[in-house]
GROMACS .gro file of C-alpha atoms in nm:
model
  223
    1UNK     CA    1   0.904  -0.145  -1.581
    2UNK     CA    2   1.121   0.103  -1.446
    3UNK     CA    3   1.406   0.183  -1.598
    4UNK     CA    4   1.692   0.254  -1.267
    5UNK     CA    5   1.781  -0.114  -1.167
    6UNK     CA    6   1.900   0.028  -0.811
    7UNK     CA    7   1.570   0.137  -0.723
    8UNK     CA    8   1.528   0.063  -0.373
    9UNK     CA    9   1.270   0.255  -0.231
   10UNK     CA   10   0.884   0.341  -0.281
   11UNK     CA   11   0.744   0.678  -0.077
   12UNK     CA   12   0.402   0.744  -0.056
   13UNK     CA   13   0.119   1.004   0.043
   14UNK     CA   14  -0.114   0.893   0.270
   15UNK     CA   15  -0.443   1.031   0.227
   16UNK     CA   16  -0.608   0.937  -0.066
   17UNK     CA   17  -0.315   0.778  -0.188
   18UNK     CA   18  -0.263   0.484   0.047
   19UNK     CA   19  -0.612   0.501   0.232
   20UNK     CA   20  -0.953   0.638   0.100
   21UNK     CA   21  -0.971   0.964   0.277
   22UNK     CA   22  -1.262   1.074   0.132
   23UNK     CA   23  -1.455   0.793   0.183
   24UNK     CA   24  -1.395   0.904   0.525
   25UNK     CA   25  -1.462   1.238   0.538
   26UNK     CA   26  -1.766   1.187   0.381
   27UNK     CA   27  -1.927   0.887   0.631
   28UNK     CA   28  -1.806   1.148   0.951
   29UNK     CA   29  -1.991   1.399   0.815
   30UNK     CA   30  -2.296   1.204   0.692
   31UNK     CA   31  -2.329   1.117   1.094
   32UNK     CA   32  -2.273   1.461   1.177
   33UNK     CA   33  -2.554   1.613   0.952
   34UNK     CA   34  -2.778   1.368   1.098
   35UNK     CA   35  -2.741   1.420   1.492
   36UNK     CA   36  -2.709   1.792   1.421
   37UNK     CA   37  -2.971   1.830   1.151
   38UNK     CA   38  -3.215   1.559   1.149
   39UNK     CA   39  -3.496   1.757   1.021
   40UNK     CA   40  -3.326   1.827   0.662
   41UNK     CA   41  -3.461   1.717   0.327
   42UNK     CA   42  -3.302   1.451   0.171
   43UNK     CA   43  -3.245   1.707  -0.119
   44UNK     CA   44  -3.106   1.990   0.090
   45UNK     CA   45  -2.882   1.698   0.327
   46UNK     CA   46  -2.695   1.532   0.017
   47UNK     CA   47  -2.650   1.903  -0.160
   48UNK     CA   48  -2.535   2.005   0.191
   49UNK     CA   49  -2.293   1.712   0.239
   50UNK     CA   50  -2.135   1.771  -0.125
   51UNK     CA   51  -2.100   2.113  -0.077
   52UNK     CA   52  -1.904   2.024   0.230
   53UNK     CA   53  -1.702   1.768   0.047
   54UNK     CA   54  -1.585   2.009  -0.237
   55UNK     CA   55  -1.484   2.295   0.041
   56UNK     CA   56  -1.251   2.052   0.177
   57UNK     CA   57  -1.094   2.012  -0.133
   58UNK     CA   58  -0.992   1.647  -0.074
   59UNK     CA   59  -0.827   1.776   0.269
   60UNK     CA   60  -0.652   2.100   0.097
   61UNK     CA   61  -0.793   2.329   0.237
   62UNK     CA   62  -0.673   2.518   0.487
   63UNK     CA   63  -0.817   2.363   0.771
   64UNK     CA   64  -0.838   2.666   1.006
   65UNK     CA   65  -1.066   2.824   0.711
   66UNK     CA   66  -1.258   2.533   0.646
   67UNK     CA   67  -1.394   2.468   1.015
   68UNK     CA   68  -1.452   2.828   1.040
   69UNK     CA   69  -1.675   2.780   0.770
   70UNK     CA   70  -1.823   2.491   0.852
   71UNK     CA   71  -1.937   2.670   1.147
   72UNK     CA   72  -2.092   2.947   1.004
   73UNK     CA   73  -2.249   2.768   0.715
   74UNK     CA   74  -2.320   2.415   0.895
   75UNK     CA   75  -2.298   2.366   1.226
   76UNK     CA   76  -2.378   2.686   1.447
   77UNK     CA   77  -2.423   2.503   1.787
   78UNK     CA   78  -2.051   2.411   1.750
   79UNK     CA   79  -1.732   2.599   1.789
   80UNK     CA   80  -1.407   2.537   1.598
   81UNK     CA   81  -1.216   2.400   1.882
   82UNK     CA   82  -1.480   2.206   1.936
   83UNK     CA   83  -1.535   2.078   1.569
   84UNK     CA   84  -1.166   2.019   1.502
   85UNK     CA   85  -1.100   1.844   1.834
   86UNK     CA   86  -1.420   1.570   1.733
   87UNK     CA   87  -1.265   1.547   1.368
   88UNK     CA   88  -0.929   1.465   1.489
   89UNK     CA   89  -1.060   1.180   1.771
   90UNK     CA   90  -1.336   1.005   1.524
   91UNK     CA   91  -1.200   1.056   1.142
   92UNK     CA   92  -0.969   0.722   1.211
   93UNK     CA   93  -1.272   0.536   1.304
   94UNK     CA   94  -1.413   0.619   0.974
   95UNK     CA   95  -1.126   0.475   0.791
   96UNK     CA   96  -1.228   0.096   0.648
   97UNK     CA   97  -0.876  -0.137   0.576
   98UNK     CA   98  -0.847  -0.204   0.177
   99UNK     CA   99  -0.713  -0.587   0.211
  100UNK     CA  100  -0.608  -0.497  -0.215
  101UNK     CA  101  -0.384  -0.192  -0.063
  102UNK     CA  102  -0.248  -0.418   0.213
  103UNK     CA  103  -0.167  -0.746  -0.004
  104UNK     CA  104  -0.009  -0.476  -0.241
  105UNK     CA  105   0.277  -0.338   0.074
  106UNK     CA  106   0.317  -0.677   0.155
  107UNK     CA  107   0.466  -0.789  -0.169
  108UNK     CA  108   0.621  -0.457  -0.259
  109UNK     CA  109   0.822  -0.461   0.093
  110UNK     CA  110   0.960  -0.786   0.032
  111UNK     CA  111   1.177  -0.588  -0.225
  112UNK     CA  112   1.193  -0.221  -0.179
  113UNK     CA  113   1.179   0.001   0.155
  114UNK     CA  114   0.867   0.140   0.209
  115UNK     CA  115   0.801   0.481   0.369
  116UNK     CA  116   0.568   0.773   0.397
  117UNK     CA  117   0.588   1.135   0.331
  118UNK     CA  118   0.279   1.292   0.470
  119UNK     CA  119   0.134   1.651   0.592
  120UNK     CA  120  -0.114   1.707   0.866
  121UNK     CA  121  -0.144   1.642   1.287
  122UNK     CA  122   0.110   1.352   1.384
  123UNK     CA  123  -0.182   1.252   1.624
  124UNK     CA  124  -0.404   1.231   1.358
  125UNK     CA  125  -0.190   1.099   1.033
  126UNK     CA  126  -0.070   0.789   1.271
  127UNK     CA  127  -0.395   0.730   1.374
  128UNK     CA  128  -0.510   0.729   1.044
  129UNK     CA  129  -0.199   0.460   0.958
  130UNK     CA  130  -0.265   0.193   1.250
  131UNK     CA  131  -0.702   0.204   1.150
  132UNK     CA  132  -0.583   0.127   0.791
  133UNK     CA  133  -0.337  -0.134   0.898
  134UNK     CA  134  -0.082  -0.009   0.674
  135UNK     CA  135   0.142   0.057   0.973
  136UNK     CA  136   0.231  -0.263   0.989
  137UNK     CA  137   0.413  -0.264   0.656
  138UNK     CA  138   0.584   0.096   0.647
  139UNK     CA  139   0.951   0.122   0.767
  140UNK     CA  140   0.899   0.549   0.812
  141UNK     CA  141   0.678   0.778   0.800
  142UNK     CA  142   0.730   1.159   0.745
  143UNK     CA  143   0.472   1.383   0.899
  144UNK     CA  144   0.516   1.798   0.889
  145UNK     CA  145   0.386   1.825   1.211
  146UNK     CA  146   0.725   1.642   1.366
  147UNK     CA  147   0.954   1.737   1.093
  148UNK     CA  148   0.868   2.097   1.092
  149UNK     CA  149   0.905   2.104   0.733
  150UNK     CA  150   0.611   2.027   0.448
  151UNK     CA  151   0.520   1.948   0.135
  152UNK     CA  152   0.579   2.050  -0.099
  153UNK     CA  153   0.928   2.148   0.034
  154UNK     CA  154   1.241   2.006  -0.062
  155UNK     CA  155   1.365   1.948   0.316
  156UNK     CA  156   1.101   1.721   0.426
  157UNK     CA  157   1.188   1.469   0.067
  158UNK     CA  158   1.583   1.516   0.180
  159UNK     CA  159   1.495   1.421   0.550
  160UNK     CA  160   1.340   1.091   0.449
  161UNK     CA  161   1.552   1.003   0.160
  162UNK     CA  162   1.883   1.054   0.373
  163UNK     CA  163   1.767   0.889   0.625
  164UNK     CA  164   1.700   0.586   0.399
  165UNK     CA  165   2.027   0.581   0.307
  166UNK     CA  166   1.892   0.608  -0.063
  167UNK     CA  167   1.935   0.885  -0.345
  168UNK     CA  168   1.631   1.054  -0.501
  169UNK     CA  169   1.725   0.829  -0.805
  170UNK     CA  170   1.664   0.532  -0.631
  171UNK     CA  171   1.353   0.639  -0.505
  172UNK     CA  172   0.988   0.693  -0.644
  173UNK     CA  173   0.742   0.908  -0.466
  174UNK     CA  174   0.307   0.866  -0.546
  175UNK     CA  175   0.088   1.064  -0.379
  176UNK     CA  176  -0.247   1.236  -0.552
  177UNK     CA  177  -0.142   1.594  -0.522
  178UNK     CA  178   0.035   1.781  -0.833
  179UNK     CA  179   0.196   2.026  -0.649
  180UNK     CA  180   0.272   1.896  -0.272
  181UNK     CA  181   0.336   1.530  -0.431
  182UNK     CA  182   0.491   1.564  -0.789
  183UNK     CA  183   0.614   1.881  -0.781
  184UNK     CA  184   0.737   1.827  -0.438
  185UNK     CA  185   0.972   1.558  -0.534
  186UNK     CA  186   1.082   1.620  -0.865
  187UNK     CA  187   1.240   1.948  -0.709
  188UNK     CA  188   1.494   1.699  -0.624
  189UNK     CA  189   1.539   1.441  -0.856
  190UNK     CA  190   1.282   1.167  -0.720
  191UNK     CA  191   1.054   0.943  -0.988
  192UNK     CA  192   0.725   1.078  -0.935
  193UNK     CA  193   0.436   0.880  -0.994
  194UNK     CA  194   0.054   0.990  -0.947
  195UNK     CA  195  -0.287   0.892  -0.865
  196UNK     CA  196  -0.519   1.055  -1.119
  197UNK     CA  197  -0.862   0.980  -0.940
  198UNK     CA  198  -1.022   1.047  -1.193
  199UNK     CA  199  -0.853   1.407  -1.255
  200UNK     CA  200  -0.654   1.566  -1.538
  201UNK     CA  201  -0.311   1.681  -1.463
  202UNK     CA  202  -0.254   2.064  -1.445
  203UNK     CA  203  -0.012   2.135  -1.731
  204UNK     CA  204   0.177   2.441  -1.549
  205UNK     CA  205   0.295   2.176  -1.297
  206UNK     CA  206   0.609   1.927  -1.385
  207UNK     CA  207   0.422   1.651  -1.525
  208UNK     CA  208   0.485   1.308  -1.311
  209UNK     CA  209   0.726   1.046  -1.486
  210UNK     CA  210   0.383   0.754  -1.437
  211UNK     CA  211   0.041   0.803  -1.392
  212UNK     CA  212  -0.202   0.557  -1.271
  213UNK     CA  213  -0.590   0.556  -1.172
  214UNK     CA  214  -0.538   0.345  -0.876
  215UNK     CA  215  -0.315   0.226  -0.660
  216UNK     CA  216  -0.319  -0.141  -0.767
  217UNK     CA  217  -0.205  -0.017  -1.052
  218UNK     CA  218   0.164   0.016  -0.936
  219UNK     CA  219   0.188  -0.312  -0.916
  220UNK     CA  220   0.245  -0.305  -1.329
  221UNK     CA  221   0.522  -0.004  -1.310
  222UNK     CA  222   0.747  -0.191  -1.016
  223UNK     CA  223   1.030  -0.453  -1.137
   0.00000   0.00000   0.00000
């Protein structure tokens, strides 16, 4: 249980925080070896696909560097423009609804305001939302695209939170990332809770105030 009794708000990352973005990533990029490469082993396709997986760096990279890559490594025939643009229009259809993530906003909202703090394309992040049908149950959502600011820099945490109405006390941010996320918000005064998957936290970052393995498991923090 958390410990502020005027917590009011909950703040979240998007992917691979709210939806399975890797899940994702991975299923576009199965289809794409196979129309592009058919003839591969299935040795040399799955190393291929994991190697592509861990350059992305759960969507950290920088992407300009990572299509350039996959490029020259992957996908000759294509260009980055090209690449990108395809990415950007069929990633959301990749993205599968988690009813457990869903039922989860539903009760959380009928308590606390419920927002998003995310980087990336708007096009893309709010495309991402609506194919997850978490939309439906988010009051605001942050991107860096429209803001102009992003994580992990204080301005884009001050936008949202003032325009809440709420202080960073009252507030709790999750997201996945240790430095974006946590270290984002603690720079001014938000809870900070993270999703491990499966990871151990970096000890020169501020260490998050909860840690959980999934995101049902907020459901246990939360008054």
């Amino acid at each position: 249980m958390f410990l502020n009794t005027d917590f009011k708000a909950i703040l979240f990352d998007l992917d691979n925080t709210l939806l399975d973005r890797s899940a994702a990533v991975r299923s576009y990029f199965t289809q794409l070896l196979q129309t592009s490469s058919p003839s591969l082993p299935d040795g040399e396709f799955e190393l291929t696909l994991l190697t592509i997986l861990a350059r992305d760096r759960l969507g950290y990279e920088d992407r300009a560097a990572f299509f350039d890559w996959l490029v020259a490594n992957c996908f000759p025939d294509w260009t980055q423009d090209r690449l990108w643009a395809d990415f950007r229009k069929k990633l959301p259809q990749m993205i599968q609804p988690d009813p457990q993530c869903l039922q989860l906003l539903e009760q959380l909202r009928e308590n606390y305001t419920l927002a998003v703090i995310t980087n990336g394309s708007a096009h893309l992040q709010r495309a991402k939302l609506k194919a997850a049908g978490i939309d439906q149950y988010i009051d605001q959502i942050w991107i860096s695209e429209e803001t102009g600011s992003a994580k992990p820099d204080a301005e884009i945490f001050s936008q949202a939170l003032h325009a809440l109405g709420v202080s960073p006390q009252q507030a709790l941010y999750v997201g996945d990332h240790p430095h974006q996320d946590i270290s984002g918000a603690r720079q001014i005064g938000m809870l900070t809770c993270w999703m491990d998957l499966e990871r151990t936290f970096p000890d020169e970052v501020p260490q998050p105030h909860y840690q959980i393995s999934s995101l049902n498991s907020l459901e246990s923090l939360v008054p």
